[in-house]
CSV table of N, CA and C in Angstrom, one decimal:
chain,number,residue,atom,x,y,z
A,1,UNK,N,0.8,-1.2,0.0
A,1,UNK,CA,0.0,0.0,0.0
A,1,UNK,C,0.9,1.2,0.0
A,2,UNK,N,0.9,2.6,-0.5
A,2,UNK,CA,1.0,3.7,-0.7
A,2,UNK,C,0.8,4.6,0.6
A,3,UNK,N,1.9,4.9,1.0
A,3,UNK,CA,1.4,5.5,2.4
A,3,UNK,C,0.4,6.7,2.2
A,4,UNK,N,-0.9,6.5,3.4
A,4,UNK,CA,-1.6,7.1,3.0
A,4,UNK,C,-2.7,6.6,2.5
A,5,UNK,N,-4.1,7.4,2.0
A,5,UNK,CA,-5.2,6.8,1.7
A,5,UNK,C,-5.1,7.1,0.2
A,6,UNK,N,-5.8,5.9,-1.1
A,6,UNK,CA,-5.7,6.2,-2.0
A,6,UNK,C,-6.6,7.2,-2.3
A,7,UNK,N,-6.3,7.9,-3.8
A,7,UNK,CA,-7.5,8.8,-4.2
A,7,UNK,C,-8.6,8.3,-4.4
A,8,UNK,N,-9.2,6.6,-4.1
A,8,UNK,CA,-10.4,6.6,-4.1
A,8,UNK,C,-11.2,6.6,-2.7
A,9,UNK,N,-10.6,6.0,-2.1
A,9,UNK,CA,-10.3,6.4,-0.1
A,9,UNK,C,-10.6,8.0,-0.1
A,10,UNK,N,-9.7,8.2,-0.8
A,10,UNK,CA,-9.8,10.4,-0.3
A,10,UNK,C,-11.1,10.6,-0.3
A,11,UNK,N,-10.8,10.0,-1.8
A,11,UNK,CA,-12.8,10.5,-2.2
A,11,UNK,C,-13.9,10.2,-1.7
A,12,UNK,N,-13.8,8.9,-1.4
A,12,UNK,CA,-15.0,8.6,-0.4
A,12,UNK,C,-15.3,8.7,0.8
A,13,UNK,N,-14.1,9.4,1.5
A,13,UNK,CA,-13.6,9.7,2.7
A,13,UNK,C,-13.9,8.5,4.1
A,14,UNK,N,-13.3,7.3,3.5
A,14,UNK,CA,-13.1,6.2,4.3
A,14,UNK,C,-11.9,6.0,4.5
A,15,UNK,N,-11.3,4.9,5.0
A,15,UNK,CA,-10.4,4.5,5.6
A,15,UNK,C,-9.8,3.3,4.6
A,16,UNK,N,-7.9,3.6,4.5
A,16,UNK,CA,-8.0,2.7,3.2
A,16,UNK,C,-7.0,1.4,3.5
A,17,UNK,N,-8.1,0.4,3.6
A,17,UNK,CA,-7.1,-1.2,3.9
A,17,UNK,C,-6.2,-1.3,3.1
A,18,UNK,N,-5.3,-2.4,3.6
A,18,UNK,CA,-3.9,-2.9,3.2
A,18,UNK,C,-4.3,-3.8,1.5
A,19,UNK,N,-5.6,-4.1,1.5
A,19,UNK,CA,-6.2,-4.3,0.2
A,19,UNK,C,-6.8,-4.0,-0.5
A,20,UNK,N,-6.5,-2.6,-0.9
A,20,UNK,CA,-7.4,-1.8,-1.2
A,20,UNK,C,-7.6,-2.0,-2.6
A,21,UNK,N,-8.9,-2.5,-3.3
A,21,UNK,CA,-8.7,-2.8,-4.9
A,21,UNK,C,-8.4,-1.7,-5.6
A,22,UNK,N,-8.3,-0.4,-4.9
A,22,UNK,CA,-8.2,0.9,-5.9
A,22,UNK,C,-6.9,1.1,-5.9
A,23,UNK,N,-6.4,1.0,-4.9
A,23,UNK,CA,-5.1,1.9,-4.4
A,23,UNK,C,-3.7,1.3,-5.5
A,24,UNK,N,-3.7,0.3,-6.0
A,24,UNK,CA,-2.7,0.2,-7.0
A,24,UNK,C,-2.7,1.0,-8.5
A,25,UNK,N,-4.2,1.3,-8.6
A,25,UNK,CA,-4.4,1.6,-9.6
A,25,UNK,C,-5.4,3.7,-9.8
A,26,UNK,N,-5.4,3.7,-8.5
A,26,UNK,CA,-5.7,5.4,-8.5
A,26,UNK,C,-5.1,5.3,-7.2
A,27,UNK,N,-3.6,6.0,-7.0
A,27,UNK,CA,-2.9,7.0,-6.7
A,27,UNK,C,-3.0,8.0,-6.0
A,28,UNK,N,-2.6,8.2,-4.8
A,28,UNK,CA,-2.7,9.2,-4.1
A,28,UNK,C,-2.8,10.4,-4.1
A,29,UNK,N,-1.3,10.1,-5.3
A,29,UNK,CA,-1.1,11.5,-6.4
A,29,UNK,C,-1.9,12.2,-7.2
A,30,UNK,N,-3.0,11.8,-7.9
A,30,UNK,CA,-3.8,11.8,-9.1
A,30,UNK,C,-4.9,11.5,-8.3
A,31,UNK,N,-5.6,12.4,-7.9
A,31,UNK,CA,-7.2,11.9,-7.2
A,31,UNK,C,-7.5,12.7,-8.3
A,32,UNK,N,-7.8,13.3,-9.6
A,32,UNK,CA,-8.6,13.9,-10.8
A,32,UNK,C,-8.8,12.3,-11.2
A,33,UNK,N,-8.0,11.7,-11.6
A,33,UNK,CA,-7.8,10.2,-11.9
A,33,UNK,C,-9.4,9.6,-11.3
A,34,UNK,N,-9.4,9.6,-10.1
A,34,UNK,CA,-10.6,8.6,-9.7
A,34,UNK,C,-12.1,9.4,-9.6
A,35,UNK,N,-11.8,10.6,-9.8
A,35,UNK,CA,-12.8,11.8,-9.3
A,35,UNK,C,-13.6,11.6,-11.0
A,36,UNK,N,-12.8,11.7,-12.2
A,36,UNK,CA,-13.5,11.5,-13.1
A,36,UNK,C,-14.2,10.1,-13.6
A,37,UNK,N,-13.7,9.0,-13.1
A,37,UNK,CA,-14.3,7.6,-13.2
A,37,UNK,C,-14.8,7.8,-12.0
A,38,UNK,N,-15.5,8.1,-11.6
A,38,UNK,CA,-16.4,8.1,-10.3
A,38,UNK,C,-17.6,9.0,-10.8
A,39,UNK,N,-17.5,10.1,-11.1
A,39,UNK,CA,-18.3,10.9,-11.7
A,39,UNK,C,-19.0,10.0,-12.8
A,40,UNK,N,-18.5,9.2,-13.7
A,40,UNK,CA,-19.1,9.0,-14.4
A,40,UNK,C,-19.6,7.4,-13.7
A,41,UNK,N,-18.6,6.4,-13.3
A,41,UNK,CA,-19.2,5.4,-13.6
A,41,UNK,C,-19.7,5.0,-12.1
A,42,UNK,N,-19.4,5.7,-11.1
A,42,UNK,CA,-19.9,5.6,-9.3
A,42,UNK,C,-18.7,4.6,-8.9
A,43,UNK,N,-18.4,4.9,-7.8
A,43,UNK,CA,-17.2,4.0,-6.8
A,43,UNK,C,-17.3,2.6,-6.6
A,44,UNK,N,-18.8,2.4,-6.8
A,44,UNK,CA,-19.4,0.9,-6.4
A,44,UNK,C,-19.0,0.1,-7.1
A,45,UNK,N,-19.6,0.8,-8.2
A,45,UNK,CA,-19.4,-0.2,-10.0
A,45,UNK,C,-17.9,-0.2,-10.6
A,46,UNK,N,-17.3,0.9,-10.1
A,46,UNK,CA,-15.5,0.8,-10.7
A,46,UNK,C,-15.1,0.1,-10.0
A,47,UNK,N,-15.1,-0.5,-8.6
A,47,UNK,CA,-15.0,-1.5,-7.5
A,47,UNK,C,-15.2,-2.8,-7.9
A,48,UNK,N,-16.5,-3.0,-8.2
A,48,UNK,CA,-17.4,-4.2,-8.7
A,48,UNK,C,-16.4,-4.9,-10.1
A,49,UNK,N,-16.1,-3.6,-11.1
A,49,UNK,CA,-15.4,-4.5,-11.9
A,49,UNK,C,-14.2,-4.7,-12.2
A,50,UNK,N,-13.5,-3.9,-11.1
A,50,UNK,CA,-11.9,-4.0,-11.0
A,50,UNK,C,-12.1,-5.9,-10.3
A,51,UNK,N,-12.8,-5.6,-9.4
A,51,UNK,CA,-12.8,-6.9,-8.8
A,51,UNK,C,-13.0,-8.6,-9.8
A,52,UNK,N,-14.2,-8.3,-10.9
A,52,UNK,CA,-14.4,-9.0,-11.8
A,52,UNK,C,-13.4,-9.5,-12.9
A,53,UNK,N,-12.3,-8.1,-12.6
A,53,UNK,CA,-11.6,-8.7,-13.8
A,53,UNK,C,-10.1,-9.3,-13.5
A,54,UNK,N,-9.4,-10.2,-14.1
A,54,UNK,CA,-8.9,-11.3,-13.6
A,54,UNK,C,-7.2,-9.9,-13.1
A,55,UNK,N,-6.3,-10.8,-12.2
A,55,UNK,CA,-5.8,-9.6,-12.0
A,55,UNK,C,-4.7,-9.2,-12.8
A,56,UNK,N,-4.0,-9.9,-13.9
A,56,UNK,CA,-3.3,-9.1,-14.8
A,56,UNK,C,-4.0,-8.4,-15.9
A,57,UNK,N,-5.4,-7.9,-15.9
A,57,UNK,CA,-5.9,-7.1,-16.6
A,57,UNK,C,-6.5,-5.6,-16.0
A,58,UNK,N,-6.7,-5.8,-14.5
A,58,UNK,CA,-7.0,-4.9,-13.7
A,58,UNK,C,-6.4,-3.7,-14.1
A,59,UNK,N,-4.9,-3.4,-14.5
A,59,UNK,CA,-4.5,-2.2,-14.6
A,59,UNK,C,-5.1,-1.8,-16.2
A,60,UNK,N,-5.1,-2.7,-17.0
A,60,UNK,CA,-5.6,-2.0,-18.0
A,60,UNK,C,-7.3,-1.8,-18.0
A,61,UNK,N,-7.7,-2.3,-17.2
A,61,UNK,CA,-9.2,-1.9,-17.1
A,61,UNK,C,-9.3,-0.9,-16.7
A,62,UNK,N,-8.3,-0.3,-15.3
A,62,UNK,CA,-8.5,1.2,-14.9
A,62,UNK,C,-8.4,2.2,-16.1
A,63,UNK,N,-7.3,1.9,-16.7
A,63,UNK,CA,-6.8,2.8,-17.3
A,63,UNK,C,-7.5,2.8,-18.8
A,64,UNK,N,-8.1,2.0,-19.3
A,64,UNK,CA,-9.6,2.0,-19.7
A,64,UNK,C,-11.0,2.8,-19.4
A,65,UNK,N,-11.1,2.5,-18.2
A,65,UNK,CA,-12.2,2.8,-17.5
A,65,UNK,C,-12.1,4.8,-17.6
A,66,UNK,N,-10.2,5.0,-17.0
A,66,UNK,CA,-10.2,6.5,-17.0
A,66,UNK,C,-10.3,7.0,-18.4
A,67,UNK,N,-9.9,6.6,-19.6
A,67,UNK,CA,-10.2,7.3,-21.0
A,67,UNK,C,-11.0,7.0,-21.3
A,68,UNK,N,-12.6,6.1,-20.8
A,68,UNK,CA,-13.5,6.3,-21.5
A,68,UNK,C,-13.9,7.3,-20.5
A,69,UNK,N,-14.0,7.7,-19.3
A,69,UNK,CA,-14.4,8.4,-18.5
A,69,UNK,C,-13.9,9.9,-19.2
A,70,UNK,N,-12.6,10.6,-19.5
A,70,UNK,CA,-12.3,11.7,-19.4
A,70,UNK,C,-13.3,12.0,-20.9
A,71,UNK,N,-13.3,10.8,-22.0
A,71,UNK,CA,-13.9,10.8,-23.4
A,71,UNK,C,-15.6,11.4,-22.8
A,72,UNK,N,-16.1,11.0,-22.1
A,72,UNK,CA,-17.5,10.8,-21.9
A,72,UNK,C,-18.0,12.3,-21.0
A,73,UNK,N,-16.6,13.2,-20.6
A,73,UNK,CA,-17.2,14.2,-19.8
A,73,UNK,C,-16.6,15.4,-20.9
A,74,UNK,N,-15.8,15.1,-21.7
A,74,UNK,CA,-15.2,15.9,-22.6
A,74,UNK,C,-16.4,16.2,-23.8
A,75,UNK,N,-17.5,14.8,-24.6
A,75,UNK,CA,-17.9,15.0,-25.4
A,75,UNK,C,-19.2,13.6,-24.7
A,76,UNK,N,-20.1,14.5,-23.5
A,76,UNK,CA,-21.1,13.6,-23.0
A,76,UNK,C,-22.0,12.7,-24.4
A,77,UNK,N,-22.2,13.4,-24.9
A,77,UNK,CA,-22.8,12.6,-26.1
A,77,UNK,C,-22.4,11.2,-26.9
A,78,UNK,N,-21.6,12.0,-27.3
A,78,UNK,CA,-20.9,10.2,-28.2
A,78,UNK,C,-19.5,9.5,-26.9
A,79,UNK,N,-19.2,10.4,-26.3
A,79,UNK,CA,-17.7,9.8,-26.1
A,79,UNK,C,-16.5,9.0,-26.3
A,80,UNK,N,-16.1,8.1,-26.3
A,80,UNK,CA,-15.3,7.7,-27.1
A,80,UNK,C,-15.6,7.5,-28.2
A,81,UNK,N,-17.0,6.9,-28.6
A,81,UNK,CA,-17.6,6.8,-29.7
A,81,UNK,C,-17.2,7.9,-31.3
A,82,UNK,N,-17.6,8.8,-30.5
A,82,UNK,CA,-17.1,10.3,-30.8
A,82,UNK,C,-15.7,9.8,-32.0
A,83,UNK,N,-15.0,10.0,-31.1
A,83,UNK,CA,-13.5,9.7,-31.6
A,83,UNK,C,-13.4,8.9,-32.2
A,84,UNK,N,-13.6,7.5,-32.1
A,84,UNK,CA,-13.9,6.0,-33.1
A,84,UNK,C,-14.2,6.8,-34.1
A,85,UNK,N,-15.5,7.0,-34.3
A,85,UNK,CA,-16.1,7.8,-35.7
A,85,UNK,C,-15.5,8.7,-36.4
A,86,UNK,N,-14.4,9.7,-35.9
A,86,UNK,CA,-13.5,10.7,-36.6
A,86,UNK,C,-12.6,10.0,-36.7
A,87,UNK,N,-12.0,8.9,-35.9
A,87,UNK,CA,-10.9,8.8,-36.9
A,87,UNK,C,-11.0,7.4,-38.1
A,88,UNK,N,-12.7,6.9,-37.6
A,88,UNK,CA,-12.5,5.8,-39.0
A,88,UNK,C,-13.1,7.2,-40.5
A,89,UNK,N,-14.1,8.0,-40.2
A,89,UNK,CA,-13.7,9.1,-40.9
A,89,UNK,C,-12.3,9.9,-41.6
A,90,UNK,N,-11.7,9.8,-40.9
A,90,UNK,CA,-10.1,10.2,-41.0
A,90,UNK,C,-9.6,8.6,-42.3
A,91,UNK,N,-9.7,7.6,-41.8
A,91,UNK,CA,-9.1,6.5,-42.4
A,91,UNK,C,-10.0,6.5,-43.9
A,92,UNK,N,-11.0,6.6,-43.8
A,92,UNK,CA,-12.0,6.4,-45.5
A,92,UNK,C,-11.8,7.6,-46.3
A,93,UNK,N,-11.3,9.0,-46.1
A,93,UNK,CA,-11.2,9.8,-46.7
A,93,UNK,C,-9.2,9.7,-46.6
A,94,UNK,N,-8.7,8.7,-45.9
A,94,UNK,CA,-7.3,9.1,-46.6
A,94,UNK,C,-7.0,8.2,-47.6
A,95,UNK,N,-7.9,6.7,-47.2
A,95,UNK,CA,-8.1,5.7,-48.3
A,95,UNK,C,-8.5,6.1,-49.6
A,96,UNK,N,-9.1,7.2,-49.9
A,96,UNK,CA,-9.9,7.3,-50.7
A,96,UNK,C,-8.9,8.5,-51.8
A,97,UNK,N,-8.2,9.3,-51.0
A,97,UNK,CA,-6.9,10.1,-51.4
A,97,UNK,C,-6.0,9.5,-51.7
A,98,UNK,N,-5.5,8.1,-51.2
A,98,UNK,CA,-4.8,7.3,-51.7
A,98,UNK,C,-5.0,6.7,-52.9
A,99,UNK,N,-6.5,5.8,-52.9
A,99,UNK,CA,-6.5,5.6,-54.4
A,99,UNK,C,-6.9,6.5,-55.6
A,100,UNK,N,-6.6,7.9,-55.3
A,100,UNK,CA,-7.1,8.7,-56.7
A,100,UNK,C,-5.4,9.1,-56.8
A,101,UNK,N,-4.5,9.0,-55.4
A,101,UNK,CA,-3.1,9.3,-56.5
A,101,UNK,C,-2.5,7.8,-57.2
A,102,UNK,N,-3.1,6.7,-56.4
A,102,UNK,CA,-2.6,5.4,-57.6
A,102,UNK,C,-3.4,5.2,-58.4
A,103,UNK,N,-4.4,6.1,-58.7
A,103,UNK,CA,-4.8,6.0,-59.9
A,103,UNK,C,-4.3,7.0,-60.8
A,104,UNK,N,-3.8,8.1,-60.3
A,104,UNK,CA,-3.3,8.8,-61.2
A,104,UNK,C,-1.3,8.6,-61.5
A,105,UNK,N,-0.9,7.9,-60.3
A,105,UNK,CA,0.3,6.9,-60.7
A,105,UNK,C,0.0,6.3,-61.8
A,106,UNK,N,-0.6,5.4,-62.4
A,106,UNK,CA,-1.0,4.2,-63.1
A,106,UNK,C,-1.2,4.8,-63.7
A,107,UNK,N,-2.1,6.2,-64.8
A,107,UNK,CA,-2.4,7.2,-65.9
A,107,UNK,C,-0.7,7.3,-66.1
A,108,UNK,N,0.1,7.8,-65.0
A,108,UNK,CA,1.2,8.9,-65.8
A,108,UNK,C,1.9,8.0,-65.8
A,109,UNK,N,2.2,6.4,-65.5
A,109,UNK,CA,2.8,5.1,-66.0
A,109,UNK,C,2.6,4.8,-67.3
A,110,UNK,N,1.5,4.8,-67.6
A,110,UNK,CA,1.0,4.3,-69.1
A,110,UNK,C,1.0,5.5,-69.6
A,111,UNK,N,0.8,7.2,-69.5
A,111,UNK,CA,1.1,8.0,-70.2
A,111,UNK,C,2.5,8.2,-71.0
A,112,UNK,N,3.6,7.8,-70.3
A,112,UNK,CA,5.0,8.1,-70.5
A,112,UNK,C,5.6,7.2,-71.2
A,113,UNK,N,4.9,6.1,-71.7
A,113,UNK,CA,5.1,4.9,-72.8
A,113,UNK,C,4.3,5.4,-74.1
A,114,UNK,N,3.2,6.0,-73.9
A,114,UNK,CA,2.9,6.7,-75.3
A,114,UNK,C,3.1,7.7,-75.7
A,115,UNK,N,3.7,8.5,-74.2
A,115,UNK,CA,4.1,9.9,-75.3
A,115,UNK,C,5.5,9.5,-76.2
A,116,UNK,N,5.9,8.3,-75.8
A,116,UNK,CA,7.1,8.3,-75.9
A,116,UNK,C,6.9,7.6,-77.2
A,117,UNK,N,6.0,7.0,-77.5
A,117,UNK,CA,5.4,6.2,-78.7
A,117,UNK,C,5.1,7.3,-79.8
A,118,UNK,N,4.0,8.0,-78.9
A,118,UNK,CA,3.6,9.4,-79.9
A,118,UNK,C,4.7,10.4,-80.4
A,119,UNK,N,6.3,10.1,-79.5
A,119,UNK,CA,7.3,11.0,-80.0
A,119,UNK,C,7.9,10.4,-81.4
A,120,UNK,N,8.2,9.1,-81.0
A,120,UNK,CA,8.4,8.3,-82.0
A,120,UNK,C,7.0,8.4,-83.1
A,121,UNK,N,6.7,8.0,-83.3
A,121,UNK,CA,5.3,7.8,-84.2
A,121,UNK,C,5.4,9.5,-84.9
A,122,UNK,N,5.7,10.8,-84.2
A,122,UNK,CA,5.4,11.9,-84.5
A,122,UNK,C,7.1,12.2,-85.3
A,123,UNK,N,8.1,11.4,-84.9
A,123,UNK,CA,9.2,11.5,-86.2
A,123,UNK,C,9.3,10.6,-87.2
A,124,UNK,N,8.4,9.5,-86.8
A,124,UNK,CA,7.8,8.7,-88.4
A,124,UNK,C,7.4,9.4,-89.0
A,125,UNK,N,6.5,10.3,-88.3
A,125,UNK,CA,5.4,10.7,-89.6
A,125,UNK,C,5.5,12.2,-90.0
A,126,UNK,N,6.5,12.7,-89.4
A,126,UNK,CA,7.7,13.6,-90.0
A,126,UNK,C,8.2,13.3,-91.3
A,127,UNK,N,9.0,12.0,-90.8
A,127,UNK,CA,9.6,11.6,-92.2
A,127,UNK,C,8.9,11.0,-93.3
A,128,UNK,N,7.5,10.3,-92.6
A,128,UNK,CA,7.1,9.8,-94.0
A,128,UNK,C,5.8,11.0,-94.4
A,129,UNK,N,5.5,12.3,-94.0
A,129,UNK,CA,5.3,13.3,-94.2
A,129,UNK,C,5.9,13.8,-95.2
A,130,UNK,N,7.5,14.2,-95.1
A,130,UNK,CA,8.7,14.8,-95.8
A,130,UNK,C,8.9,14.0,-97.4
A,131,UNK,N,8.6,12.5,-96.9
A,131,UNK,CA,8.7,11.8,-98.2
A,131,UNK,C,7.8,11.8,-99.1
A,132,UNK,N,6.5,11.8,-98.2
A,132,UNK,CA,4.8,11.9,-99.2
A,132,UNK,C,5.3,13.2,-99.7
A,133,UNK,N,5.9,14.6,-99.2
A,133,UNK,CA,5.7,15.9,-99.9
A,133,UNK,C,7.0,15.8,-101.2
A,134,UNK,N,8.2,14.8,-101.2
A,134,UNK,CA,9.0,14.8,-102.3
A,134,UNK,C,8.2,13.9,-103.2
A,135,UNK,N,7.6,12.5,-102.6
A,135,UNK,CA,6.4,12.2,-104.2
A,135,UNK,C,5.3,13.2,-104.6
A,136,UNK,N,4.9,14.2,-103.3
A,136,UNK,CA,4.0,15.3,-104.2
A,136,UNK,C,4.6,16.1,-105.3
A,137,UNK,N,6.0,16.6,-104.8
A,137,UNK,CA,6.4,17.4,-105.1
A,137,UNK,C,7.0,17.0,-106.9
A,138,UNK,N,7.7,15.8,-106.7
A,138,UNK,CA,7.7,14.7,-107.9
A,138,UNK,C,6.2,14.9,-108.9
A,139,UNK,N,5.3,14.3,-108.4
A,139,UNK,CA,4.1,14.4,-109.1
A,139,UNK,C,4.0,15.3,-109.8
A,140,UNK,N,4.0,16.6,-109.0
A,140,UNK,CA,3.5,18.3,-109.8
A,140,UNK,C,4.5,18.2,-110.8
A,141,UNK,N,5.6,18.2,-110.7
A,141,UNK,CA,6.7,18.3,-111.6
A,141,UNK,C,5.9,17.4,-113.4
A,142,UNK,N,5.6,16.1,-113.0
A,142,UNK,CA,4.9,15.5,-113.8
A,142,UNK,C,3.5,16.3,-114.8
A,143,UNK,N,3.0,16.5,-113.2
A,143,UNK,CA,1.5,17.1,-114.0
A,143,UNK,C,1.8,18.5,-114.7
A,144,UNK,N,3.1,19.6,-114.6
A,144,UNK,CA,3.1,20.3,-115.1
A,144,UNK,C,3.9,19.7,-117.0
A,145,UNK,N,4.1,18.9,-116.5
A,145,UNK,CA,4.7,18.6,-118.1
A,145,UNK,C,3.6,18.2,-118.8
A,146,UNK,N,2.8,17.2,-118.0
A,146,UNK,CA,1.4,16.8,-118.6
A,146,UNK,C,0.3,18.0,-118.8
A,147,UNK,N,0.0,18.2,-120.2
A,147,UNK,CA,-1.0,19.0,-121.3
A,147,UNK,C,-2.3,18.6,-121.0
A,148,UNK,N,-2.8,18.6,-120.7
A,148,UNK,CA,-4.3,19.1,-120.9
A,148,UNK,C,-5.0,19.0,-122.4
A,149,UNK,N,-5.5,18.2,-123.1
A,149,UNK,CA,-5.8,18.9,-124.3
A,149,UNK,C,-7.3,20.0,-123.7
A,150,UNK,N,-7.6,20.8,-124.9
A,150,UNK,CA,-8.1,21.9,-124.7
A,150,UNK,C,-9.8,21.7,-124.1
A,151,UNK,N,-9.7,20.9,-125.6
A,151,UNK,CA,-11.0,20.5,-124.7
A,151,UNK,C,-11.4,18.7,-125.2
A,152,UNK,N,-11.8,18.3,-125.0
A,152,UNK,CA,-12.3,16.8,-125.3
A,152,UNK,C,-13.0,16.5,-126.3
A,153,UNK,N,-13.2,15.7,-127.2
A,153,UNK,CA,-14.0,15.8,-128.2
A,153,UNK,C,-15.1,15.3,-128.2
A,154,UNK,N,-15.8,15.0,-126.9
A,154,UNK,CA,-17.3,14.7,-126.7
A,154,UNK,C,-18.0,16.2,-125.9
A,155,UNK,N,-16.7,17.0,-125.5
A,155,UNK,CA,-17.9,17.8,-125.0
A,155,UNK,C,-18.0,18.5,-126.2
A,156,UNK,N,-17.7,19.1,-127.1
A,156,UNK,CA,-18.0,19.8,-128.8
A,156,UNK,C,-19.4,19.2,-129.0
């Protein structure tokens, strides 16, 4: 025991045995500690289930018991709840930010194989541009040597 009465002893202004089920776990130090799990869940019932629970989980039950307590006087409504809900909110909108940049990874992966296709492809057709305009240019050369007769002799 903690020399001294624990902060649940203080609080209830009893006397605090050598067994005390609180006193390992609210501190003489820290009576805000037992004053807010008491406010919310009453001395009887934090008692009742420290007792119920096997004893290597006892400390995490307190310390359970105090963050759903500080959760429940901070935001009486939802309380911890509360929080659950913002941060699986938090997780489906970062999920959701996540797949629109691997989606836009995966666009500029397969973009950068066709521009690179399209660069290629756009000096093909450069050159076979360049060559169509020397057979154009060939041709006119032709069609200006080629006459025309004047007029045809079915339209007369």
């Amino acid at each position: 025991m903690i020399s001294g009465r624990c902060a649940a002893c203080k609080n209830q202004r009893r006397r605090c045995p050598s067994d005390c089920i609180f006193s390992p776990y609210f501190p003489a130090n820290d009576p805000q500690r037992f004053a807010s799990v008491h406010r919310i869940y009453g001395g009887s019932n934090v008692g009742k289930m420290l007792q119920q629970s096997p004893p290597y989980l006892r400390e995490q039950a307190a310390n359970t018991l105090h963050f759903e307590a500080q959760c429940r006087i901070q935001d009486p409504v939802y309380g911890c709840v509360g929080i659950i809900s913002r941060l699986h909110q938090e997780i489906h909108s970062t999920e959701t930010a996540l797949a629109k940049i691997q989606t836009q990874i995966v666009y500029h992966k397969l973009k950068i194989p066709r521009v690179e296709a399209e660069s290629n492809l756009n000096v093909l057709s450069t050159l076979d541009a360049e060559s169509n305009l020397n057979i154009l240019a060939a041709q006119r050369r032709n069609m200006q040597e080629f006459q025309w007769p004047n007029q045809a002799p079915w339209f007369n």
